[in-house]
Amino acid sequence: MSKKVIVLGEVRDGALRNVSFEAIAAAKKVSGDGEVVGVLIGDSVQDLGQELIQYGADRVVAVEHPHLKHYTSDGYGQAFMAVHDQEEPEAIVFGHTALGKDLSPKIAAKLQSGLVSDVTEIEGEGDDAVFIRPIYSGKAFEKVKINEGPVFFTVRPNNIEPLEQDAGRSGDVSTVSADIQNLRSVVKDVVTKATDGVDMSEAKVIVAGGRGVKGPEGFEPLKELADLLGGAIGASRGACDADYCDYSLQIGQTGKVVTPDLYIAAGISGAIQHLAGMSNSKVIVAINKDPEANIFKVADYGIVGDLFEVIPMMIEEIKQLKV
Ligand code: FAD
């Protein structure tokens, strides 16, 4: 049976996040040949609708309100429910982002539906779709099939291939008016920490450093390598605890979960809590002086050596390739 699927497009700093396009590709699989409707929530987001359509949505519904300028679960919850009640979809897709992780359980509770969170792969299509998600910190995978009720799932960023953008594709972008009221909190302003470089959660390449970088200055060659590869910097908790870098860079069980195409781990031992955040990366390169380091167990390519010798060599090689 074909399904109507609604997909929440996520906007950050006035632009759609990649995970929105990945969620549309996932929605297409689940819809069979049904309709995929993009949802945009904000105070001035309607103009982004055509981009969602170019990535595969059939049409887009936007909810705009001054109180939706910044995310609150109350405000976005009311806005999303307004679209839901109008569209009456059979399936819902969110990104498994900070926003998606906060909002999806609230919506699932309101709808009294189940929720399959953190999906990394979908086997089959339409009613036969089987959702694959990591469990036990990525040590095993669970396959979930939904036999009845609404199909509600979140997709982990960087795992599901988005459809190719088709600039010639167009569709209807309409608005739903929602009376956003009784908010328990209103965000007046968001002060973002100044960061340079690429956002780790959507980076295709991450160069991560551990306690082996020996100090804040030890991250400099890693930053140079990351910049050359168009990637982001990450860290182990060991490096964060030692004050070599900010905790916002921490990857792992109590940090961020990332799945880039390439993960370079330098001076990281590979504790189970670190692996929980990066072991699903597509290609893992580990650089460590200790040939017995646990990180080599998950690495596709292992380099036994001093990172302060290996990373400059990598930088030189890449510069040569770029000439
Ligand atoms: P170390 O274990 O000290 O490893 C440093 C490595 O660098 C060593 O393998 C060494 O051989 C290598 N090295 C040293 N010098 C060089 C050099 N010059 N060149 C190359 N290699 C070199 N950790 C996380 O990362 N993320 C988490 O989210 C997280 N959550 C946790 C939650 C809990 C409840 C607990 C208990 C722990 C958690 N940890 C987490 C901590 C985790 O157990 C490890 O302590 C931590 O990951 C170790 O960091 P590290 O690999 O940088 O340091």
Short mmCIF file of C-alpha atoms and ligand atoms in Angstrom, two decimals:
data_model
loop_
_atom_site.label_atom_id
_atom_site.label_comp_id
_atom_site.label_asym_id
_atom_site.label_seq_id
_atom_site.Cartn_x
_atom_site.Cartn_y
_atom_site.Cartn_z
CA MET A 1 0.00 0.00 0.00
CA SER A 2 1.27 3.47 -0.78
CA LYS A 3 1.58 5.90 2.13
CA LYS A 4 1.43 9.64 2.62
CA VAL A 5 4.63 10.54 4.47
CA ILE A 6 5.40 13.89 6.09
CA VAL A 7 9.02 14.89 6.65
CA LEU A 8 10.25 17.64 8.96
CA GLY A 9 12.82 19.79 7.14
CA GLU A 10 15.34 21.24 9.57
CA VAL A 11 16.52 24.79 9.15
CA ARG A 12 19.64 26.20 10.73
CA ASP A 13 20.91 29.74 10.13
CA GLY A 14 18.43 30.21 7.32
CA ALA A 15 19.46 27.09 5.38
CA LEU A 16 18.17 23.54 5.22
CA ARG A 17 20.34 20.96 6.94
CA ASN A 18 21.47 17.99 4.82
CA VAL A 19 19.64 15.57 7.07
CA SER A 20 16.39 17.02 5.69
CA PHE A 21 17.27 15.70 2.21
CA GLU A 22 18.31 12.34 3.66
CA ALA A 23 14.97 12.15 5.49
CA ILE A 24 13.14 12.79 2.21
CA ALA A 25 15.03 9.94 0.53
CA ALA A 26 14.02 7.70 3.45
CA ALA A 27 10.40 8.90 3.16
CA LYS A 28 10.37 8.03 -0.55
CA LYS A 29 11.30 4.43 0.27
CA VAL A 30 8.59 4.09 2.88
CA SER A 31 5.90 5.83 0.82
CA GLY A 32 5.85 3.19 -1.94
CA ASP A 33 4.42 5.39 -4.67
CA GLY A 34 2.55 7.59 -2.19
CA GLU A 35 3.01 11.29 -1.52
CA VAL A 36 5.95 12.83 0.34
CA VAL A 37 5.12 16.16 1.99
CA GLY A 38 7.89 18.35 3.41
CA VAL A 39 7.15 20.39 6.55
CA LEU A 40 8.92 23.62 7.39
CA ILE A 41 8.57 25.39 10.72
CA GLY A 42 10.00 28.84 11.53
CA ASP A 43 9.26 32.50 11.19
CA SER A 44 10.36 32.89 7.59
CA VAL A 45 11.01 29.53 6.03
CA GLN A 46 8.58 29.21 3.16
CA ASP A 47 11.20 30.18 0.59
CA LEU A 48 13.14 27.02 1.36
CA GLY A 49 10.22 24.87 0.24
CA GLN A 50 11.30 24.55 -3.40
CA GLU A 51 14.66 23.14 -2.30
CA LEU A 52 12.91 20.32 -0.42
CA ILE A 53 10.91 19.65 -3.58
CA GLN A 54 14.09 19.58 -5.68
CA TYR A 55 15.33 16.84 -3.36
CA GLY A 56 12.21 14.74 -3.84
CA ALA A 57 9.30 16.13 -1.79
CA ASP A 58 6.07 16.31 -3.82
CA ARG A 59 4.90 19.45 -2.04
CA VAL A 60 5.68 21.43 1.10
CA VAL A 61 3.61 22.85 3.93
CA ALA A 62 5.09 25.66 6.03
CA VAL A 63 4.05 26.99 9.42
CA GLU A 64 5.30 30.49 10.12
CA HIS A 65 4.96 32.45 13.35
CA PRO A 66 7.22 34.91 15.21
CA HIS A 67 7.30 32.48 18.15
CA LEU A 68 8.79 29.83 15.89
CA LYS A 69 11.94 31.80 15.11
CA HIS A 70 13.84 29.64 17.60
CA TYR A 71 13.10 26.04 18.49
CA THR A 72 11.03 25.21 21.54
CA SER A 73 9.37 21.84 21.93
CA ASP A 74 6.06 23.53 22.82
CA GLY A 75 6.05 25.84 19.78
CA TYR A 76 7.32 23.30 17.25
CA GLY A 77 5.05 20.65 18.75
CA GLN A 78 1.97 22.81 18.20
CA ALA A 79 3.10 23.77 14.69
CA PHE A 80 3.86 20.18 13.70
CA MET A 81 0.56 18.93 15.08
CA ALA A 82 -1.29 21.58 13.02
CA VAL A 83 0.28 20.15 9.86
CA HIS A 84 -0.27 16.59 11.02
CA ASP A 85 -3.96 17.18 11.67
CA GLN A 86 -4.39 18.74 8.25
CA GLU A 87 -2.43 16.11 6.33
CA GLU A 88 -3.30 12.96 8.32
CA PRO A 89 -0.19 11.10 7.18
CA GLU A 90 0.47 7.38 7.49
CA ALA A 91 4.16 7.95 8.20
CA ILE A 92 6.42 10.65 9.71
CA VAL A 93 10.18 11.16 9.37
CA PHE A 94 12.47 13.44 11.42
CA GLY A 95 16.26 13.75 11.45
CA HIS A 96 17.92 12.16 14.48
CA THR A 97 19.39 15.51 15.45
CA ALA A 98 19.22 17.39 18.76
CA LEU A 99 15.92 18.89 17.58
CA GLY A 100 14.58 15.58 16.25
CA LYS A 101 15.58 13.72 19.40
CA ASP A 102 13.73 16.28 21.54
CA LEU A 103 10.59 16.66 19.44
CA SER A 104 9.94 13.14 18.14
CA PRO A 105 9.06 11.48 21.50
CA LYS A 106 6.72 14.37 22.31
CA ILE A 107 4.89 13.97 19.00
CA ALA A 108 4.85 10.17 19.31
CA ALA A 109 3.28 10.49 22.77
CA LYS A 110 0.64 12.87 21.45
CA LEU A 111 -0.17 10.49 18.60
CA GLN A 112 0.11 7.44 20.88
CA SER A 113 2.32 5.89 18.22
CA GLY A 114 5.56 3.97 18.42
CA LEU A 115 8.85 5.56 17.37
CA VAL A 116 11.82 3.91 15.68
CA SER A 117 14.71 6.22 16.44
CA ASP A 118 18.21 6.55 14.97
CA VAL A 119 17.60 4.57 11.77
CA THR A 120 20.77 4.10 9.71
CA GLU A 121 19.40 1.96 6.88
CA ILE A 122 16.08 0.88 5.39
CA GLU A 123 15.67 -2.49 3.71
CA GLY A 124 12.72 -3.00 1.39
CA GLU A 125 10.07 -0.46 0.49
CA GLY A 126 6.50 0.55 1.32
CA ASP A 127 4.80 -1.85 3.71
CA ASP A 128 7.82 -4.18 3.51
CA ALA A 129 10.22 -1.54 4.84
CA VAL A 130 12.49 -2.84 7.60
CA PHE A 131 14.33 -0.25 9.70
CA ILE A 132 17.86 -0.96 10.84
CA ARG A 133 19.20 0.85 13.91
CA PRO A 134 22.30 0.42 16.07
CA ILE A 135 21.80 -0.75 19.66
CA TYR A 136 24.09 -1.27 22.66
CA SER A 137 26.28 1.70 21.64
CA GLY A 138 26.69 0.39 18.10
CA LYS A 139 27.76 -3.13 19.09
CA ALA A 140 24.71 -4.72 17.44
CA PHE A 141 22.00 -3.79 14.98
CA GLU A 142 18.28 -4.24 15.43
CA LYS A 143 15.83 -4.72 12.57
CA VAL A 144 12.35 -3.30 13.14
CA LYS A 145 9.25 -3.83 11.05
CA ILE A 146 6.07 -1.92 11.83
CA ASN A 147 2.97 -3.97 11.21
CA GLU A 148 0.26 -1.56 12.30
CA GLY A 149 -0.31 2.03 13.33
CA PRO A 150 1.57 5.07 12.10
CA VAL A 151 5.15 4.60 10.95
CA PHE A 152 7.26 7.17 12.79
CA PHE A 153 11.05 7.13 12.58
CA THR A 154 14.13 9.36 12.84
CA VAL A 155 17.16 9.01 10.55
CA ARG A 156 20.74 9.35 11.72
CA PRO A 157 22.53 12.10 9.76
CA ASN A 158 25.01 11.02 7.06
CA ASN A 159 23.69 7.48 6.63
CA ILE A 160 20.93 7.55 4.05
CA GLU A 161 21.94 8.82 0.62
CA PRO A 162 19.85 11.84 -0.43
CA LEU A 163 18.36 11.87 -3.92
CA GLU A 164 20.16 13.97 -6.46
CA GLN A 165 18.94 17.58 -6.51
CA ASP A 166 16.74 18.21 -9.54
CA ALA A 167 16.67 21.95 -10.18
CA GLY A 168 13.89 21.48 -12.74
CA ARG A 169 11.49 19.91 -10.24
CA SER A 170 8.81 22.19 -8.81
CA GLY A 171 5.76 21.81 -6.63
CA ASP A 172 3.30 23.55 -4.38
CA VAL A 173 4.46 25.30 -1.20
CA SER A 174 1.50 26.25 1.01
CA THR A 175 1.12 27.52 4.56
CA VAL A 176 -0.87 26.29 7.51
CA SER A 177 -1.81 28.84 10.13
CA ALA A 178 -1.22 27.71 13.66
CA ASP A 179 -2.18 29.60 16.78
CA ILE A 180 1.02 29.14 18.74
CA GLN A 181 0.06 29.81 22.33
CA ASN A 182 0.63 28.95 25.99
CA LEU A 183 4.34 28.46 25.43
CA ARG A 184 6.06 27.58 28.66
CA SER A 185 9.24 29.16 27.35
CA VAL A 186 10.09 31.64 24.62
CA VAL A 187 13.65 31.84 23.36
CA LYS A 188 14.56 35.51 23.01
CA ASP A 189 17.95 35.04 21.45
CA VAL A 190 20.50 32.36 20.73
CA VAL A 191 24.14 33.21 21.23
CA THR A 192 26.19 30.69 19.31
CA LYS A 193 29.70 29.87 20.27
CA ALA A 194 32.17 31.10 17.68
CA THR A 195 33.51 28.04 15.91
CA ASP A 196 35.66 27.87 12.89
CA GLY A 197 35.32 25.16 10.30
CA VAL A 198 32.76 22.54 9.41
CA ASP A 199 29.88 21.37 11.63
CA MET A 200 30.91 17.97 13.01
CA SER A 201 27.46 16.38 12.86
CA GLU A 202 27.24 16.82 9.08
CA ALA A 203 30.94 16.56 8.20
CA LYS A 204 32.00 14.03 5.56
CA VAL A 205 35.50 13.95 7.07
CA ILE A 206 36.44 14.16 10.77
CA VAL A 207 39.98 14.32 12.12
CA ALA A 208 39.79 13.51 15.82
CA GLY A 209 42.49 13.85 18.44
CA GLY A 210 42.93 12.12 21.76
CA ARG A 211 45.17 12.46 24.78
CA GLY A 212 48.03 11.52 22.44
CA VAL A 213 48.03 15.06 20.98
CA LYS A 214 49.58 16.05 24.33
CA GLY A 215 48.21 19.62 24.51
CA PRO A 216 45.97 22.21 22.85
CA GLU A 217 48.74 23.03 20.36
CA GLY A 218 48.83 19.35 19.37
CA PHE A 219 45.48 19.92 17.63
CA GLU A 220 47.07 22.36 15.17
CA PRO A 221 48.33 19.75 12.66
CA LEU A 222 44.96 17.97 12.96
CA LYS A 223 43.17 21.22 12.12
CA GLU A 224 45.41 21.72 9.11
CA LEU A 225 44.65 18.21 7.88
CA ALA A 226 40.91 18.67 8.48
CA ASP A 227 40.93 21.99 6.57
CA LEU A 228 42.75 20.39 3.64
CA LEU A 229 40.14 17.62 3.49
CA GLY A 230 37.21 20.02 3.98
CA GLY A 231 36.43 18.29 7.26
CA ALA A 232 35.81 18.99 10.94
CA ILE A 233 37.81 18.46 14.12
CA GLY A 234 36.65 16.03 16.81
CA ALA A 235 38.10 14.70 20.06
CA SER A 236 38.03 11.92 22.61
CA ARG A 237 36.85 12.63 26.11
CA GLY A 238 40.44 12.08 27.21
CA ALA A 239 41.48 15.15 25.20
CA CYS A 240 38.50 17.19 26.50
CA ASP A 241 39.09 16.18 30.12
CA ALA A 242 42.74 17.18 29.78
CA ASP A 243 41.57 20.61 28.60
CA TYR A 244 43.22 20.24 25.21
CA CYS A 245 39.96 21.26 23.50
CA ASP A 246 36.34 22.18 24.11
CA TYR A 247 33.77 19.56 25.22
CA SER A 248 31.64 20.47 22.19
CA LEU A 249 34.14 18.38 20.18
CA GLN A 250 33.69 15.21 22.24
CA ILE A 251 32.70 12.12 20.28
CA GLY A 252 31.37 9.01 21.96
CA GLN A 253 28.80 7.59 24.29
CA THR A 254 28.49 10.82 26.24
CA GLY A 255 29.46 13.05 23.32
CA LYS A 256 28.31 13.26 19.73
CA VAL A 257 27.58 10.27 17.52
CA VAL A 258 29.08 10.76 14.08
CA THR A 259 29.13 8.76 10.86
CA PRO A 260 31.38 10.58 8.39
CA ASP A 261 32.72 9.02 5.20
CA LEU A 262 36.23 9.25 6.66
CA TYR A 263 37.20 9.29 10.36
CA ILE A 264 40.85 9.82 11.21
CA ALA A 265 41.62 9.02 14.86
CA ALA A 266 44.98 10.35 16.04
CA GLY A 267 46.34 9.50 19.47
CA ILE A 268 43.06 7.90 20.58
CA SER A 269 43.24 4.54 22.37
CA GLY A 270 39.78 3.37 21.27
CA ALA A 271 37.93 2.96 24.57
CA ILE A 272 34.51 1.37 24.15
CA GLN A 273 32.84 4.69 25.05
CA HIS A 274 34.68 6.43 22.21
CA LEU A 275 33.89 3.67 19.70
CA ALA A 276 30.20 4.11 20.54
CA GLY A 277 30.33 7.49 18.83
CA MET A 278 32.33 6.73 15.69
CA SER A 279 32.52 3.02 14.87
CA ASN A 280 29.83 3.32 12.17
CA SER A 281 31.97 5.75 10.16
CA LYS A 282 32.39 4.48 6.62
CA VAL A 283 36.21 4.42 6.57
CA ILE A 284 38.29 4.63 9.76
CA VAL A 285 42.00 5.48 9.75
CA ALA A 286 43.78 5.13 13.10
CA ILE A 287 47.18 6.59 13.97
CA ASN A 288 48.63 5.35 17.24
CA LYS A 289 52.11 4.60 18.61
CA ASP A 290 50.85 1.50 20.36
CA PRO A 291 50.30 -1.43 17.96
CA GLU A 292 48.00 -3.03 20.56
CA ALA A 293 45.69 0.01 20.81
CA ASN A 294 42.03 -0.97 20.74
CA ILE A 295 41.26 1.58 18.02
CA PHE A 296 42.98 -0.69 15.47
CA LYS A 297 40.21 -3.28 16.01
CA VAL A 298 37.71 -1.00 14.27
CA ALA A 299 40.12 0.68 11.84
CA ASP A 300 40.04 -0.01 8.10
CA TYR A 301 43.57 1.41 7.85
CA GLY A 302 45.96 1.45 10.79
CA ILE A 303 49.18 3.44 10.99
CA VAL A 304 51.48 2.52 13.88
CA GLY A 305 53.52 5.62 14.48
CA ASP A 306 53.91 9.01 16.08
CA LEU A 307 51.05 11.28 15.02
CA PHE A 308 53.41 14.27 14.99
CA GLU A 309 55.37 12.54 12.21
CA VAL A 310 52.49 10.86 10.40
CA ILE A 311 50.08 13.81 10.15
CA PRO A 312 52.61 16.24 8.60
CA MET A 313 53.44 13.51 6.04
CA MET A 314 49.74 13.14 5.22
CA ILE A 315 49.42 16.92 4.88
CA GLU A 316 52.38 17.04 2.48
CA GLU A 317 51.02 14.16 0.38
CA ILE A 318 47.58 15.75 0.13
CA LYS A 319 49.09 19.10 -0.82
CA GLN A 320 51.06 17.34 -3.60
CA LEU A 321 47.86 15.70 -4.87
CA LYS A 322 46.12 19.06 -4.92
CA VAL A 323 48.82 20.83 -6.96
P1 FAD B 1 44.05 7.50 26.22
O1 FAD B 1 43.26 6.29 26.57
O2 FAD B 1 45.02 8.00 27.24
O3 FAD B 1 44.81 7.17 24.87
C1 FAD B 1 45.80 7.98 24.30
C2 FAD B 1 46.37 7.20 23.14
O4 FAD B 1 47.28 8.00 22.43
C3 FAD B 1 47.12 5.94 23.52
O5 FAD B 1 46.58 4.82 22.83
C4 FAD B 1 48.56 6.20 23.11
O6 FAD B 1 49.22 5.02 22.61
C5 FAD B 1 48.35 7.20 22.00
N1 FAD B 1 49.49 8.10 21.78
C6 FAD B 1 50.19 8.81 22.70
N2 FAD B 1 51.09 9.60 22.09
C7 FAD B 1 50.97 9.38 20.77
C8 FAD B 1 51.62 9.92 19.62
N3 FAD B 1 52.59 10.82 19.72
N4 FAD B 1 51.28 9.45 18.40
C9 FAD B 1 50.29 8.52 18.27
N5 FAD B 1 49.62 7.99 19.31
C10 FAD B 1 49.96 8.43 20.55
N6 FAD B 1 35.52 8.73 25.96
C11 FAD B 1 35.24 9.29 24.76
O7 FAD B 1 36.14 9.48 23.92
N7 FAD B 1 33.96 9.69 24.48
C12 FAD B 1 32.93 9.53 25.33
O8 FAD B 1 31.80 9.93 25.02
C13 FAD B 1 33.18 8.93 26.60
N8 FAD B 1 32.19 8.71 27.48
C14 FAD B 1 32.46 8.06 28.66
C15 FAD B 1 31.41 7.76 29.53
C16 FAD B 1 31.69 7.07 30.71
C17 FAD B 1 30.55 6.75 31.64
C18 FAD B 1 33.01 6.71 31.02
C19 FAD B 1 33.32 5.94 32.28
C20 FAD B 1 34.04 7.01 30.17
C21 FAD B 1 33.80 7.69 28.98
N9 FAD B 1 34.84 8.02 28.08
C22 FAD B 1 34.53 8.56 26.88
C23 FAD B 1 36.25 7.88 28.46
C24 FAD B 1 36.91 6.65 27.89
O9 FAD B 1 36.71 5.55 28.73
C25 FAD B 1 38.45 6.88 27.73
O10 FAD B 1 38.97 7.23 29.00
C26 FAD B 1 38.81 7.97 26.74
O11 FAD B 1 38.14 7.75 25.50
C27 FAD B 1 40.31 7.94 26.52
O12 FAD B 1 40.69 9.00 25.67
P2 FAD B 1 41.99 8.85 24.77
O13 FAD B 1 41.87 7.66 23.90
O14 FAD B 1 42.20 10.16 24.13
O15 FAD B 1 43.14 8.72 25.85
#
